[in-house]
Coordinates of C-alpha atoms and ligand atoms in Angstrom, one line a residue:
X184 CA -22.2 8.7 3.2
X185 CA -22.6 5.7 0.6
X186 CA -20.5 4.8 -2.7
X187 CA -23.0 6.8 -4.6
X188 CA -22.7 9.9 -3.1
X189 CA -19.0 9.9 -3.5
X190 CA -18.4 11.8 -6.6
X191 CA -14.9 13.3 -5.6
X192 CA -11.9 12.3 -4.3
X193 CA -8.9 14.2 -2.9
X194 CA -5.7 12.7 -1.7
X195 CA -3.4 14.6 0.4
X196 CA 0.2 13.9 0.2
X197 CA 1.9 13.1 -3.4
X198 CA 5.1 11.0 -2.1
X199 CA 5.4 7.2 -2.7
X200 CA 2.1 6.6 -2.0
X201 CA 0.1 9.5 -2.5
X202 CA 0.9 9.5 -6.2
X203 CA -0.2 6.2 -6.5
X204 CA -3.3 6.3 -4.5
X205 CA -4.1 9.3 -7.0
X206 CA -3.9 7.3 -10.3
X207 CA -6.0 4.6 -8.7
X208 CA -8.4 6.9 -8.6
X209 CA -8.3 8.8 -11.7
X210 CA -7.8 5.3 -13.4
X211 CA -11.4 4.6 -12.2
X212 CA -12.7 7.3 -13.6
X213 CA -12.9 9.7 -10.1
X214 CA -12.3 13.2 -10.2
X215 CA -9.1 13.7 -8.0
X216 CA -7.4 16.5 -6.3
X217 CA -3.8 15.8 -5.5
X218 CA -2.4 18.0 -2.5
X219 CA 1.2 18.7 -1.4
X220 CA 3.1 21.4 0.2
X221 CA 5.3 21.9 -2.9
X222 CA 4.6 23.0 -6.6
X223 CA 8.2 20.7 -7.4
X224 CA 6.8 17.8 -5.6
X225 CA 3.4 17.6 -7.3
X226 CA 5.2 18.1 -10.7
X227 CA 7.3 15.2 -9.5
X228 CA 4.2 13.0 -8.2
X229 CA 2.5 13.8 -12.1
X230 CA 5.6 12.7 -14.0
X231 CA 5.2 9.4 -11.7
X232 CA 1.8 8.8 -12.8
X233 CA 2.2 9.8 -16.2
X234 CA 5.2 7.5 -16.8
X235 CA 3.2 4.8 -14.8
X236 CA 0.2 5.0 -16.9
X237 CA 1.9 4.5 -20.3
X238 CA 3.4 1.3 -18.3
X239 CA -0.2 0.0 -18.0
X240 CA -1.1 0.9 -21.4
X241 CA 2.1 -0.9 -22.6
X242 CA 0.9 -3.5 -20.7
X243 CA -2.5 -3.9 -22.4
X244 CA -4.3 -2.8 -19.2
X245 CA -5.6 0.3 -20.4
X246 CA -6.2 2.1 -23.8
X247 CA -4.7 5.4 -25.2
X248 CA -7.9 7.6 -24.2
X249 CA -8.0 6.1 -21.1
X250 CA -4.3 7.8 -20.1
X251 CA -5.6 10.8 -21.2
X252 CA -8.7 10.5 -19.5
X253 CA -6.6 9.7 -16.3
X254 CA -4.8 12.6 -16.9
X255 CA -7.2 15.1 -17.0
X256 CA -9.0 13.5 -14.3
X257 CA -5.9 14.6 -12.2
X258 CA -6.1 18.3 -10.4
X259 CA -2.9 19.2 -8.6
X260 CA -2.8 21.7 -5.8
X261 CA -0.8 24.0 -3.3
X262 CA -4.1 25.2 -2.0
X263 CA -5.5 22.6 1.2
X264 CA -9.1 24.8 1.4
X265 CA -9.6 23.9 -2.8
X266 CA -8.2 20.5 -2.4
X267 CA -11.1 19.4 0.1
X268 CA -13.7 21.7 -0.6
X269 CA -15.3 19.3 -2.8
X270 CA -14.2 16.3 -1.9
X271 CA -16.4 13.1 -0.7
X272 CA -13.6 10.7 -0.1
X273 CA -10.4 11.9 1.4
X274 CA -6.9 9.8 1.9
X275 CA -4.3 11.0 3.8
X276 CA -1.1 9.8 3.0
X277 CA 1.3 12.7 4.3
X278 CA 4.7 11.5 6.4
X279 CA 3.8 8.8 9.5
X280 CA 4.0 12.0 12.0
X281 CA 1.4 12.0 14.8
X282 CA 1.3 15.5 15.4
X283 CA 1.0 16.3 11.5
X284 CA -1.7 14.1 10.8
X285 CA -3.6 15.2 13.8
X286 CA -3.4 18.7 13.0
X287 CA -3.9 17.6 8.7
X288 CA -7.3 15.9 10.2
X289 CA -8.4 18.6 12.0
X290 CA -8.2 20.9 9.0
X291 CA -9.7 18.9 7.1
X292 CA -12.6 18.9 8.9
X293 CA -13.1 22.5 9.5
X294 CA -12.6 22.6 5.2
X295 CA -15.1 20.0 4.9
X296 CA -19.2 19.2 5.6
X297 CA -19.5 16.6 8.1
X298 CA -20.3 13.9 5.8
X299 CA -17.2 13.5 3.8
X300 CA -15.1 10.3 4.5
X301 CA -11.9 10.9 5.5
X302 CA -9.4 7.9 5.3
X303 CA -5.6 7.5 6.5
X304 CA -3.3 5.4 5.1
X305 CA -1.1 5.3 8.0
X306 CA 1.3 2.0 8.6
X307 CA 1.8 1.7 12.3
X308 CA -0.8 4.9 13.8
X309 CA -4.2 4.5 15.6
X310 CA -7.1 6.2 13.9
X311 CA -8.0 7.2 17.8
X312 CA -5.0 9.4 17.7
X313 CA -5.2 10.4 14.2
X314 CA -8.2 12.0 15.0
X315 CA -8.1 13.3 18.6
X316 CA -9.0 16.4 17.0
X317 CA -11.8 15.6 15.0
X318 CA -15.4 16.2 16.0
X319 CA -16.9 13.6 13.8
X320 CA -14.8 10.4 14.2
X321 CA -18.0 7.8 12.6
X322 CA -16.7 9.2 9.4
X323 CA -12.8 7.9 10.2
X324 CA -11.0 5.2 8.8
X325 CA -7.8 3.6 7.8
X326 CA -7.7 2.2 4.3
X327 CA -3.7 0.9 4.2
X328 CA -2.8 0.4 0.9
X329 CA 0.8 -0.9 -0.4
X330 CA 3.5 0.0 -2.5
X331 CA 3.3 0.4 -5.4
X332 CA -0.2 1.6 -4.9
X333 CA -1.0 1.9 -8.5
X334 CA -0.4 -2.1 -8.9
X335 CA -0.7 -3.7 -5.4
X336 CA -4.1 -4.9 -5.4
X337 CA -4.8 -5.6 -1.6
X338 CA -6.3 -2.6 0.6
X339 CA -6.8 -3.3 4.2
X340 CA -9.6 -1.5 5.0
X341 CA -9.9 -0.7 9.4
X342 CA -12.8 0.2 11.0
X343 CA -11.3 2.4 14.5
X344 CA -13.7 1.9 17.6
X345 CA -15.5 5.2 16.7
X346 CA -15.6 4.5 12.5
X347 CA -19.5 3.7 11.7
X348 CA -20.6 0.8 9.8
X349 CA -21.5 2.7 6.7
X350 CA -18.3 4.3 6.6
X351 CA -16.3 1.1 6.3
X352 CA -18.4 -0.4 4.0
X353 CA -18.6 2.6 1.5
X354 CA -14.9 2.8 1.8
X355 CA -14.9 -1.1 0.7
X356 CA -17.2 -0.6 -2.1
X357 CA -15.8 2.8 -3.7
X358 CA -12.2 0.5 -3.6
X359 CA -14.0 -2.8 -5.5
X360 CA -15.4 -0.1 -7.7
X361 CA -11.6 1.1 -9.0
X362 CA -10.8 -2.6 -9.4
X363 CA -8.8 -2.8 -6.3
X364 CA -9.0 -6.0 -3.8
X365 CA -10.2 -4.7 -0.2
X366 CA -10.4 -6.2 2.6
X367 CA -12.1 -5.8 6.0
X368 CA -10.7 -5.6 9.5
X369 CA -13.6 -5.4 12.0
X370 CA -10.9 -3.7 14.7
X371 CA -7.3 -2.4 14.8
X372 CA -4.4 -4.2 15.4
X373 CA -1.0 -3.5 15.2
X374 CA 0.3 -3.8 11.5
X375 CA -2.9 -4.8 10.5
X376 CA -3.4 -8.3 8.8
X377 CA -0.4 -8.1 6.0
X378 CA 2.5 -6.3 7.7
X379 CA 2.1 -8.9 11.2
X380 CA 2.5 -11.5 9.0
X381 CA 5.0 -10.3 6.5
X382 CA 6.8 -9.5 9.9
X383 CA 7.7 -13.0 11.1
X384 CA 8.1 -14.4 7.4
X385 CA 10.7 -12.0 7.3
X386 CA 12.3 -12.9 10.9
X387 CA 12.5 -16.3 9.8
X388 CA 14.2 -16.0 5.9
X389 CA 16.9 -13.5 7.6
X390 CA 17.5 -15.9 10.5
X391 CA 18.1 -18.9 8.4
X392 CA 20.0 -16.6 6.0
X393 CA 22.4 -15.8 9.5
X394 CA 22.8 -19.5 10.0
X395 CA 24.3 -19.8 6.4
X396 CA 21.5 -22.8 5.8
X397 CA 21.7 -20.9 2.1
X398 CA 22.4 -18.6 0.2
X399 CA 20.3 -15.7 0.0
X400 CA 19.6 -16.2 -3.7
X401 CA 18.9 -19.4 -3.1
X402 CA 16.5 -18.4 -0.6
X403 CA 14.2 -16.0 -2.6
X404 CA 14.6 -18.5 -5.3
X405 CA 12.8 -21.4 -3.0
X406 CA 10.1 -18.5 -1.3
X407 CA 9.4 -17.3 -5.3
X408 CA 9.1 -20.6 -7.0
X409 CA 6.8 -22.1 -3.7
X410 CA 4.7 -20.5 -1.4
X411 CA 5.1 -17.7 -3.3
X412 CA 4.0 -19.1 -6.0
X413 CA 1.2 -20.8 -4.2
X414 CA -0.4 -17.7 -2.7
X415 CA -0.4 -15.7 -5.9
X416 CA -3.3 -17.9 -6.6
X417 CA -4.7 -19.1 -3.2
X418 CA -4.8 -17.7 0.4
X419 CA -2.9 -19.4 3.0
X420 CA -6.2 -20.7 4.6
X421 CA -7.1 -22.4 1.3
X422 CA -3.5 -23.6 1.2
X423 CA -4.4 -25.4 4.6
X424 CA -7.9 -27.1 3.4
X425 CA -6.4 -28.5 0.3
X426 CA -3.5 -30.0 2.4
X427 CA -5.6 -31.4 4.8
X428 CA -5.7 -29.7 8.5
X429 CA -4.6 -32.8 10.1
X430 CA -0.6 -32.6 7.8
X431 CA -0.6 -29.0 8.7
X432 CA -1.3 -29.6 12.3
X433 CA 1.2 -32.2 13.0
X434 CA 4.3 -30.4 10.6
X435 CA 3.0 -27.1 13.2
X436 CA 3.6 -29.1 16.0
X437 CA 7.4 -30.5 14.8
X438 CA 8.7 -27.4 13.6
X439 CA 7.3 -24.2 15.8
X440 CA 9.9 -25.2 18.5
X441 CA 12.2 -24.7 16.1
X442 CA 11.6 -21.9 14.5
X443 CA 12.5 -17.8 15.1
X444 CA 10.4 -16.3 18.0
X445 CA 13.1 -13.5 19.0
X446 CA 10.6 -10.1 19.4
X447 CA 13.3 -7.9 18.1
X448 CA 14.6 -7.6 15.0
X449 CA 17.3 -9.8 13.2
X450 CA 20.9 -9.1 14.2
X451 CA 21.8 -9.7 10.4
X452 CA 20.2 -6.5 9.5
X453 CA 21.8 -4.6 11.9
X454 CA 25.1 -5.9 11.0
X455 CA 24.5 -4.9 7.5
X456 CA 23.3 -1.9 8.2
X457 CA 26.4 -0.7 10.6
X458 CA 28.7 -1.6 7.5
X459 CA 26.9 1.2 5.8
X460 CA 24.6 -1.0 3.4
X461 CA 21.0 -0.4 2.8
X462 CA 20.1 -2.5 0.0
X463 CA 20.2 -0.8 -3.6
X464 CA 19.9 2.5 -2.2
X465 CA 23.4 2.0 -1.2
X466 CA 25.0 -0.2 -3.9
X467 CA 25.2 -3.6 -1.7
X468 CA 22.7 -5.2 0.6
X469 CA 21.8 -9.2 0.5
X470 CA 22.7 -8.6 -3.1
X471 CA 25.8 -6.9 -4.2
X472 CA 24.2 -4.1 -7.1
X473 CA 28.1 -2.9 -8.1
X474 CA 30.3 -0.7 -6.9
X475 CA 29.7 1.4 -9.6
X476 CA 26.3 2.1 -8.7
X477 CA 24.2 5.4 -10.2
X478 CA 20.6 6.2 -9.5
X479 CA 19.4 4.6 -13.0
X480 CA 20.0 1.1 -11.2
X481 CA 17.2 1.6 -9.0
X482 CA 14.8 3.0 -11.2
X483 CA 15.5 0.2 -13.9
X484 CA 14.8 -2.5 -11.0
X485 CA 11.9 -0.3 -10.5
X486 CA 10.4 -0.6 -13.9
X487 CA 11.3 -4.2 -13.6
X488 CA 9.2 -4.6 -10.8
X489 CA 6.5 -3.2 -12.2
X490 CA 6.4 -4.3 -15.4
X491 CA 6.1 -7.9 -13.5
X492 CA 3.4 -6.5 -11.3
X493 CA 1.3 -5.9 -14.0
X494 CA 1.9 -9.0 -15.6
X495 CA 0.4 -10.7 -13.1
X496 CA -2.2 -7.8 -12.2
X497 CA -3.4 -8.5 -15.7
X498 CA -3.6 -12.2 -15.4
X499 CA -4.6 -12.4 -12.0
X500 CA -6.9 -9.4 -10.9
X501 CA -8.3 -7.6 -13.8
X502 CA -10.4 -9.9 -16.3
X503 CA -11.3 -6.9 -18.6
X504 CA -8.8 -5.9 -21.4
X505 CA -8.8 -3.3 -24.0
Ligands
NAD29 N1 6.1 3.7 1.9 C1 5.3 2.7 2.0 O1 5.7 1.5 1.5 C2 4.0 2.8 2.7 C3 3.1 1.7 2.6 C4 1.8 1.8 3.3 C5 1.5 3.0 4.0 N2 2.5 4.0 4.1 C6 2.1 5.2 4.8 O2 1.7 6.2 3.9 C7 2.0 7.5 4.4 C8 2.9 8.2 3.4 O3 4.1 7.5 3.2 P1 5.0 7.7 1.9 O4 5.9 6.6 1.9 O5 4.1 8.0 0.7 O6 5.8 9.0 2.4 P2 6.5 10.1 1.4 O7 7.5 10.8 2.3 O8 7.0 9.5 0.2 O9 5.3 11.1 1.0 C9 4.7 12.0 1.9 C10 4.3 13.2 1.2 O10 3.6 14.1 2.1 C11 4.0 15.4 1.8 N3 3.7 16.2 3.0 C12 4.4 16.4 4.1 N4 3.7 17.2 5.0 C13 2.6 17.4 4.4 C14 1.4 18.1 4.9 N5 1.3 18.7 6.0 N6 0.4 18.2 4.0 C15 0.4 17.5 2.8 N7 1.5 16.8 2.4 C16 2.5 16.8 3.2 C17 5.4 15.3 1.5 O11 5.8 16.5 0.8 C18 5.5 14.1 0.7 O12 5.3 14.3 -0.7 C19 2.7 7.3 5.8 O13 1.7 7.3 6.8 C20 3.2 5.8 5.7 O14 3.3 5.2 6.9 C21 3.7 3.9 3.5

């Protein structure tokens, strides 16, 4: 199937990411069918992406029709068979559960012609597995996005040894086309490109965090205002060219033997999470959110968060502006 033959979407879970995967959509201008197992939870999900597109209008990203243009893009549904009856371009984004995906897949397929794309946004599954139950696997493939989905421009996009050529690539261009950033992996591998190297940037801050070498403000202080900064603009691989490989090769060399290589994960975070702390969930993780902690402190960091997201969305990703 190619971009222009997609002329409807459906997405398939409405939780953290499904919701968000949804409005990307709709924001593009795609017909989308939202499916979840509960009425309450899809009334949740389009409260979400209500709330979330007066955030980008707010923002200067989109203009008053285009909300409501979004919103009656939006089709929400109990019903699997409706949901996918029309679709062209399917994402799955239901719980990280083998055995439910598998059997969600193979649904899906009897629902659908044989042409439609389906696409999982699994984290840590292979697509073989995922669709050990389908009959047409060419037409299988992982597009990971992250959360928020709505802001986060990246989308790894994975071909799985049986996905076809055309399937990837259509699955690349219908992305570029709702003014997300996709990019291609030419074969699985575990956490894909992002999450393997998130991974051991995050073994390393929580080990020097355990050795007391700073304080853990301090810390996202020197990350933010750094390579942080630095790779909101530029890739890491640019980073290198500009330096010169021959600085990056030696300053490898010195401090590799130095650095974290354990293969499991940071005693600090098990430490922290035995004293009953789980970040802000909780009231107290690396940061100490107040003992008098309510569920409005979460979901005013959240619209913090965002609000900064599309800040630099705006400035950085999406040239247009109403
Ligand atoms: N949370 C993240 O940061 C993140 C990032 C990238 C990828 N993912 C992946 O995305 C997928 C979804 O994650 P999430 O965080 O949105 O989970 P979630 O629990 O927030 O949402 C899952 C949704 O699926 C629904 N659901 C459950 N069974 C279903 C079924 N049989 N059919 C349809 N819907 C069903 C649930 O009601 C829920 O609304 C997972 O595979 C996860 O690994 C998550």
């Amino acid at each position: 199937m190619n971009l222009k033959e997609i002329q409807n979407i459906a997405v398939l879970g409405s939780g953290l990411m499904g919701h968000g995967i949804a409005q990307s959509f709709t924001m593009g201008g795609y017909p989308v069918m939202l499916y979840d197992i509960q009425e309450s939870i899809l009334e949740t999900a389009r409260n979400h992406i209500k709330n979330s597109l007066a955030l980008f209008h707010r923002a200067g990203l989109i203009s008053a029709g285009d909300i409501d243009g979004a919103l009656a893009g939006l089709t929400t549904t109990v019903d699997l068979k409706w949901a996918v009856a029309d679709a062209d371009f399917i994402v799955e984004a239901i719980p990280e559960d083998l055995a439910l995906k598998q059997d969600l897949f193979k649904q899906v397929e009897e629902l659908t012609g044989s042409q439609a794309i389906i696409a999982s946004n699994t984290s840590s599954l292979n697509l073989k597995d995922i669709g050990a139950k389908v009959k047409e696997k060419s037409r299988l493939v992982i597009t990971h996005w992250f959360n928020p989905a709505q802001l986060v421009p990246t989308v790894e996009v994975v071909k799985g040894a049986a996905t076809s050529d055309e399937t990837l690539d259509t699955a690349y261009q219908l992305l570029l086309k709702i003014k997300k950033t996709p990019v291609k992996l030419y074969r699985e591998v575990p956490g894909f490109l992002v999450n393997r190297i998130q991974s051991v940037l995050a073994r390393e801050v929580l080990d020097l965090y355990d050795k007391g070498v700073a304080s853990a403000e301090d810390i996202d202080k020197a990350v933010k205002g750094s390579i942080g900064f630095r790779l909101a603009s530029i890739g890491p691989l640019l980073t290198m060219d500009l330096g010169g490989l021959q600085l990056w090769c030696k300053v490898l060399e010195n401090l590799l033997p130095d650095t974290q290589s354990a293969t499991h994960a940071p005693g600090v975070l098990e430490k922290l999470i035995a004293q009953g702390h789980d970040g802000i969930k909780s009231g107290k993780g690396f940061y100490d959110y107040n003992t008098d902690f309510s569920k409005g402190a979460l979901e005013a960091a959240v619209k913090k968060r965002d609000q900064q997201f599309l800040h630099r969305l705006k400035n950085l990703y999406w040239e247009t502006e109403v």
